[in-house]
Amino acid sequence: AWRQFYERYAPVVQSYARRKGASDQQAEEVVQNVICGFFEASPRFVYDPARGRFRGYLKTCVGRTMGRMRHESSRSGPIPVDELEVADARADDDELWEQAWRQQILRRAVEITREHYARRGKLQTFLAFEHNVLLGASAPETAQKLGINVASVHTAKLRVTEKLKE
């Protein structure tokens, strides 16, 4: 369960931290601190939908973690100018969180869709979509690479897009 929790939420936390200006190492430290915090609090945690959505709670946890980390680094010396943050950016902050959240939802939808096509022995359909849409190759390039015709690439694009929407 913890591995699933990590796989689902770590990319959101990491992406958000990076969008807020954290380095790769700092973002990974934020992820570790948030996940460990959830693990420690899990015996006492009771989700109450009336108090808000889980993703809002997670965002609050991430913000507090980043604030603590910033505070701790400020006690050990001056904060480099590039780590300073504009304080009046609440709307921008919410948008950064939403972007990270939507990115993870799309990433997970793509994984589920890939698994769907692989289980049905139609991975080539997904690969045509991936090459054409996700990697940006033209339909003729995709067709040539996969040894299929251009019409099959367009069909794959339509089918996989519909499956992603599901």
mmCIF file of C-alpha atoms in Angstrom:
data_model
loop_
_atom_site.group_PDB
_atom_site.id
_atom_site.type_symbol
_atom_site.label_atom_id
_atom_site.label_comp_id
_atom_site.label_asym_id
_atom_site.label_seq_id
_atom_site.Cartn_x
_atom_site.Cartn_y
_atom_site.Cartn_z
ATOM 1 C CA ALA A 1 0.000 0.000 0.000
ATOM 2 C CA TRP A 2 2.833 2.404 0.800
ATOM 3 C CA ARG A 3 4.490 1.668 -2.516
ATOM 4 C CA GLN A 4 1.221 2.470 -4.303
ATOM 5 C CA PHE A 5 0.848 5.628 -2.237
ATOM 6 C CA TYR A 6 4.406 6.629 -3.133
ATOM 7 C CA GLU A 7 3.968 5.844 -6.833
ATOM 8 C CA ARG A 8 0.751 7.864 -6.972
ATOM 9 C CA TYR A 9 1.710 10.951 -4.988
ATOM 10 C CA ALA A 10 5.513 11.283 -5.104
ATOM 11 C CA PRO A 11 5.500 12.553 -8.716
ATOM 12 C CA VAL A 12 2.962 15.255 -7.808
ATOM 13 C CA VAL A 13 4.977 16.385 -4.795
ATOM 14 C CA GLN A 14 8.245 16.328 -6.725
ATOM 15 C CA SER A 15 6.820 18.189 -9.708
ATOM 16 C CA TYR A 16 5.303 20.850 -7.468
ATOM 17 C CA ALA A 17 8.548 21.315 -5.545
ATOM 18 C CA ARG A 18 10.476 21.659 -8.821
ATOM 19 C CA ARG A 19 7.942 24.201 -10.109
ATOM 20 C CA LYS A 20 8.472 26.145 -6.881
ATOM 21 C CA GLY A 21 12.194 26.333 -7.653
ATOM 22 C CA ALA A 22 13.635 23.359 -5.777
ATOM 23 C CA SER A 23 16.585 21.511 -7.261
ATOM 24 C CA ASP A 24 16.191 17.813 -8.094
ATOM 25 C CA GLN A 25 17.869 16.906 -4.802
ATOM 26 C CA GLN A 26 15.722 19.341 -2.793
ATOM 27 C CA ALA A 27 12.547 18.091 -4.501
ATOM 28 C CA GLU A 28 13.450 14.494 -3.645
ATOM 29 C CA GLU A 29 14.060 15.558 -0.049
ATOM 30 C CA VAL A 30 10.598 17.169 0.028
ATOM 31 C CA VAL A 31 9.096 13.919 -1.288
ATOM 32 C CA GLN A 32 10.884 11.859 1.359
ATOM 33 C CA ASN A 33 9.866 14.218 4.173
ATOM 34 C CA VAL A 34 6.216 14.285 3.081
ATOM 35 C CA ILE A 35 5.963 10.509 2.618
ATOM 36 C CA CYS A 36 7.697 9.854 5.948
ATOM 37 C CA GLY A 37 5.373 12.379 7.596
ATOM 38 C CA PHE A 38 2.353 10.552 6.203
ATOM 39 C CA PHE A 39 3.766 7.238 7.382
ATOM 40 C CA GLU A 40 4.306 8.574 10.912
ATOM 41 C CA ALA A 41 0.832 10.147 11.027
ATOM 42 C CA SER A 42 -0.988 7.218 9.415
ATOM 43 C CA PRO A 43 -2.059 5.505 12.663
ATOM 44 C CA ARG A 44 -3.861 8.728 13.706
ATOM 45 C CA PHE A 45 -4.982 9.954 10.280
ATOM 46 C CA VAL A 46 -8.690 9.883 9.481
ATOM 47 C CA TYR A 47 -9.720 11.345 6.156
ATOM 48 C CA ASP A 48 -12.780 13.563 6.451
ATOM 49 C CA PRO A 49 -14.148 14.658 3.033
ATOM 50 C CA ALA A 50 -16.214 17.339 4.759
ATOM 51 C CA ARG A 51 -12.965 19.146 5.622
ATOM 52 C CA GLY A 52 -11.793 19.226 2.003
ATOM 53 C CA ARG A 53 -10.257 17.156 -0.728
ATOM 54 C CA PHE A 54 -7.252 14.937 -0.086
ATOM 55 C CA ARG A 55 -5.206 16.773 -2.686
ATOM 56 C CA GLY A 56 -5.736 20.027 -0.764
ATOM 57 C CA TYR A 57 -4.550 18.325 2.407
ATOM 58 C CA LEU A 58 -1.522 16.954 0.555
ATOM 59 C CA LYS A 59 -0.708 20.408 -0.828
ATOM 60 C CA THR A 60 -0.836 21.838 2.704
ATOM 61 C CA CYS A 61 1.540 19.110 3.902
ATOM 62 C CA VAL A 62 3.944 19.813 1.046
ATOM 63 C CA GLY A 63 3.827 23.569 1.681
ATOM 64 C CA ARG A 64 4.526 23.112 5.375
ATOM 65 C CA THR A 65 7.372 20.716 4.627
ATOM 66 C CA MET A 66 8.933 23.155 2.181
ATOM 67 C CA GLY A 67 8.503 25.976 4.691
ATOM 68 C CA ARG A 68 10.217 23.955 7.440
ATOM 69 C CA MET A 69 13.046 23.053 5.085
ATOM 70 C CA ARG A 70 13.476 26.702 4.089
ATOM 71 C CA HIS A 71 13.463 27.747 7.737
ATOM 72 C CA GLU A 72 16.048 25.095 8.653
ATOM 73 C CA SER A 73 18.331 26.118 5.786
ATOM 74 C CA SER A 74 18.052 29.794 6.797
ATOM 75 C CA ARG A 75 19.326 28.977 10.295
ATOM 76 C CA SER A 76 22.409 27.311 8.837
ATOM 77 C CA GLY A 77 23.383 30.305 6.738
ATOM 78 C CA PRO A 78 22.114 32.834 4.248
ATOM 79 C CA ILE A 79 19.575 31.750 1.649
ATOM 80 C CA PRO A 80 20.866 32.201 -1.898
ATOM 81 C CA VAL A 81 18.954 34.848 -3.835
ATOM 82 C CA ASP A 82 17.668 32.300 -6.356
ATOM 83 C CA GLU A 83 15.901 30.425 -3.534
ATOM 84 C CA LEU A 84 13.865 33.414 -2.411
ATOM 85 C CA GLU A 85 10.173 33.186 -3.147
ATOM 86 C CA VAL A 86 7.632 35.889 -3.912
ATOM 87 C CA ALA A 87 5.081 35.784 -1.097
ATOM 88 C CA ASP A 88 2.083 37.286 -2.919
ATOM 89 C CA ALA A 89 1.726 34.470 -5.410
ATOM 90 C CA ARG A 90 -1.115 32.449 -3.809
ATOM 91 C CA ALA A 91 -3.035 32.135 -7.106
ATOM 92 C CA ASP A 92 0.155 31.167 -8.924
ATOM 93 C CA ASP A 93 0.885 28.679 -6.152
ATOM 94 C CA ASP A 94 -2.537 27.064 -6.569
ATOM 95 C CA GLU A 95 -2.026 26.902 -10.338
ATOM 96 C CA LEU A 96 1.394 25.262 -9.911
ATOM 97 C CA TRP A 97 -0.208 22.633 -7.668
ATOM 98 C CA GLU A 98 -3.039 22.034 -10.138
ATOM 99 C CA GLN A 99 -0.554 21.674 -13.009
ATOM 100 C CA ALA A 100 1.455 19.099 -11.048
ATOM 101 C CA TRP A 101 -1.756 17.281 -10.109
ATOM 102 C CA ARG A 102 -3.115 17.198 -13.685
ATOM 103 C CA GLN A 103 0.265 16.088 -15.012
ATOM 104 C CA GLN A 104 0.229 13.106 -12.646
ATOM 105 C CA ILE A 105 -3.359 12.228 -13.554
ATOM 106 C CA LEU A 106 -2.412 12.215 -17.238
ATOM 107 C CA ARG A 107 0.760 10.207 -16.552
ATOM 108 C CA ARG A 108 -1.268 7.600 -14.658
ATOM 109 C CA ALA A 109 -3.963 7.488 -17.365
ATOM 110 C CA VAL A 110 -1.266 6.825 -19.959
ATOM 111 C CA GLU A 111 0.166 3.983 -17.824
ATOM 112 C CA ILE A 112 -3.274 2.391 -17.377
ATOM 113 C CA THR A 113 -4.029 2.721 -21.083
ATOM 114 C CA ARG A 114 -0.667 1.178 -22.036
ATOM 115 C CA GLU A 115 -1.393 -1.753 -19.706
ATOM 116 C CA HIS A 116 -4.869 -2.115 -21.254
ATOM 117 C CA TYR A 117 -3.490 -2.439 -24.770
ATOM 118 C CA ALA A 118 -0.626 -4.695 -23.664
ATOM 119 C CA ARG A 119 -3.032 -7.117 -21.917
ATOM 120 C CA ARG A 120 -5.117 -7.370 -25.077
ATOM 121 C CA GLY A 121 -2.108 -8.060 -27.292
ATOM 122 C CA LYS A 122 -2.520 -4.716 -29.057
ATOM 123 C CA LEU A 123 0.539 -2.906 -27.769
ATOM 124 C CA GLN A 124 1.396 -1.756 -31.290
ATOM 125 C CA THR A 125 -1.769 0.365 -31.271
ATOM 126 C CA PHE A 126 -0.546 2.116 -28.144
ATOM 127 C CA LEU A 127 2.980 2.435 -29.541
ATOM 128 C CA ALA A 128 1.618 4.150 -32.650
ATOM 129 C CA PHE A 129 -0.231 6.636 -30.427
ATOM 130 C CA GLU A 130 2.817 7.128 -28.209
ATOM 131 C CA HIS A 131 5.183 7.735 -31.109
ATOM 132 C CA ASN A 132 2.787 10.015 -32.987
ATOM 133 C CA VAL A 133 1.148 11.963 -30.148
ATOM 134 C CA LEU A 134 3.422 11.801 -27.114
ATOM 135 C CA LEU A 135 6.745 11.888 -28.942
ATOM 136 C CA GLY A 136 5.519 14.194 -31.712
ATOM 137 C CA ALA A 137 6.504 12.128 -34.729
ATOM 138 C CA SER A 138 4.464 12.584 -37.882
ATOM 139 C CA ALA A 139 2.025 9.883 -38.970
ATOM 140 C CA PRO A 140 4.246 8.842 -41.913
ATOM 141 C CA GLU A 141 7.321 8.642 -39.634
ATOM 142 C CA THR A 142 5.370 6.582 -37.116
ATOM 143 C CA ALA A 143 4.017 4.271 -39.804
ATOM 144 C CA GLN A 144 7.502 3.688 -41.212
ATOM 145 C CA LYS A 145 9.051 3.062 -37.792
ATOM 146 C CA LEU A 146 6.371 0.555 -36.784
ATOM 147 C CA GLY A 147 5.893 -1.055 -40.182
ATOM 148 C CA ILE A 148 2.222 -0.109 -40.492
ATOM 149 C CA ASN A 149 0.274 2.159 -42.822
ATOM 150 C CA VAL A 150 -0.547 5.807 -42.110
ATOM 151 C CA ALA A 151 -4.267 5.102 -41.773
ATOM 152 C CA SER A 152 -3.473 2.677 -38.926
ATOM 153 C CA VAL A 153 -1.565 5.441 -37.131
ATOM 154 C CA HIS A 154 -4.586 7.758 -37.354
ATOM 155 C CA THR A 155 -6.893 4.983 -36.153
ATOM 156 C CA ALA A 156 -4.570 4.222 -33.236
ATOM 157 C CA LYS A 157 -4.519 7.897 -32.303
ATOM 158 C CA LEU A 158 -8.319 8.039 -32.196
ATOM 159 C CA ARG A 159 -8.760 4.782 -30.285
ATOM 160 C CA VAL A 160 -6.120 5.452 -27.663
ATOM 161 C CA THR A 161 -7.314 9.025 -27.166
ATOM 162 C CA GLU A 162 -10.820 7.724 -26.492
ATOM 163 C CA LYS A 163 -9.446 5.150 -24.039
ATOM 164 C CA LEU A 164 -7.467 7.866 -22.260
ATOM 165 C CA LYS A 165 -10.615 9.927 -21.863
ATOM 166 C CA GLU A 166 -12.277 6.967 -20.156
#
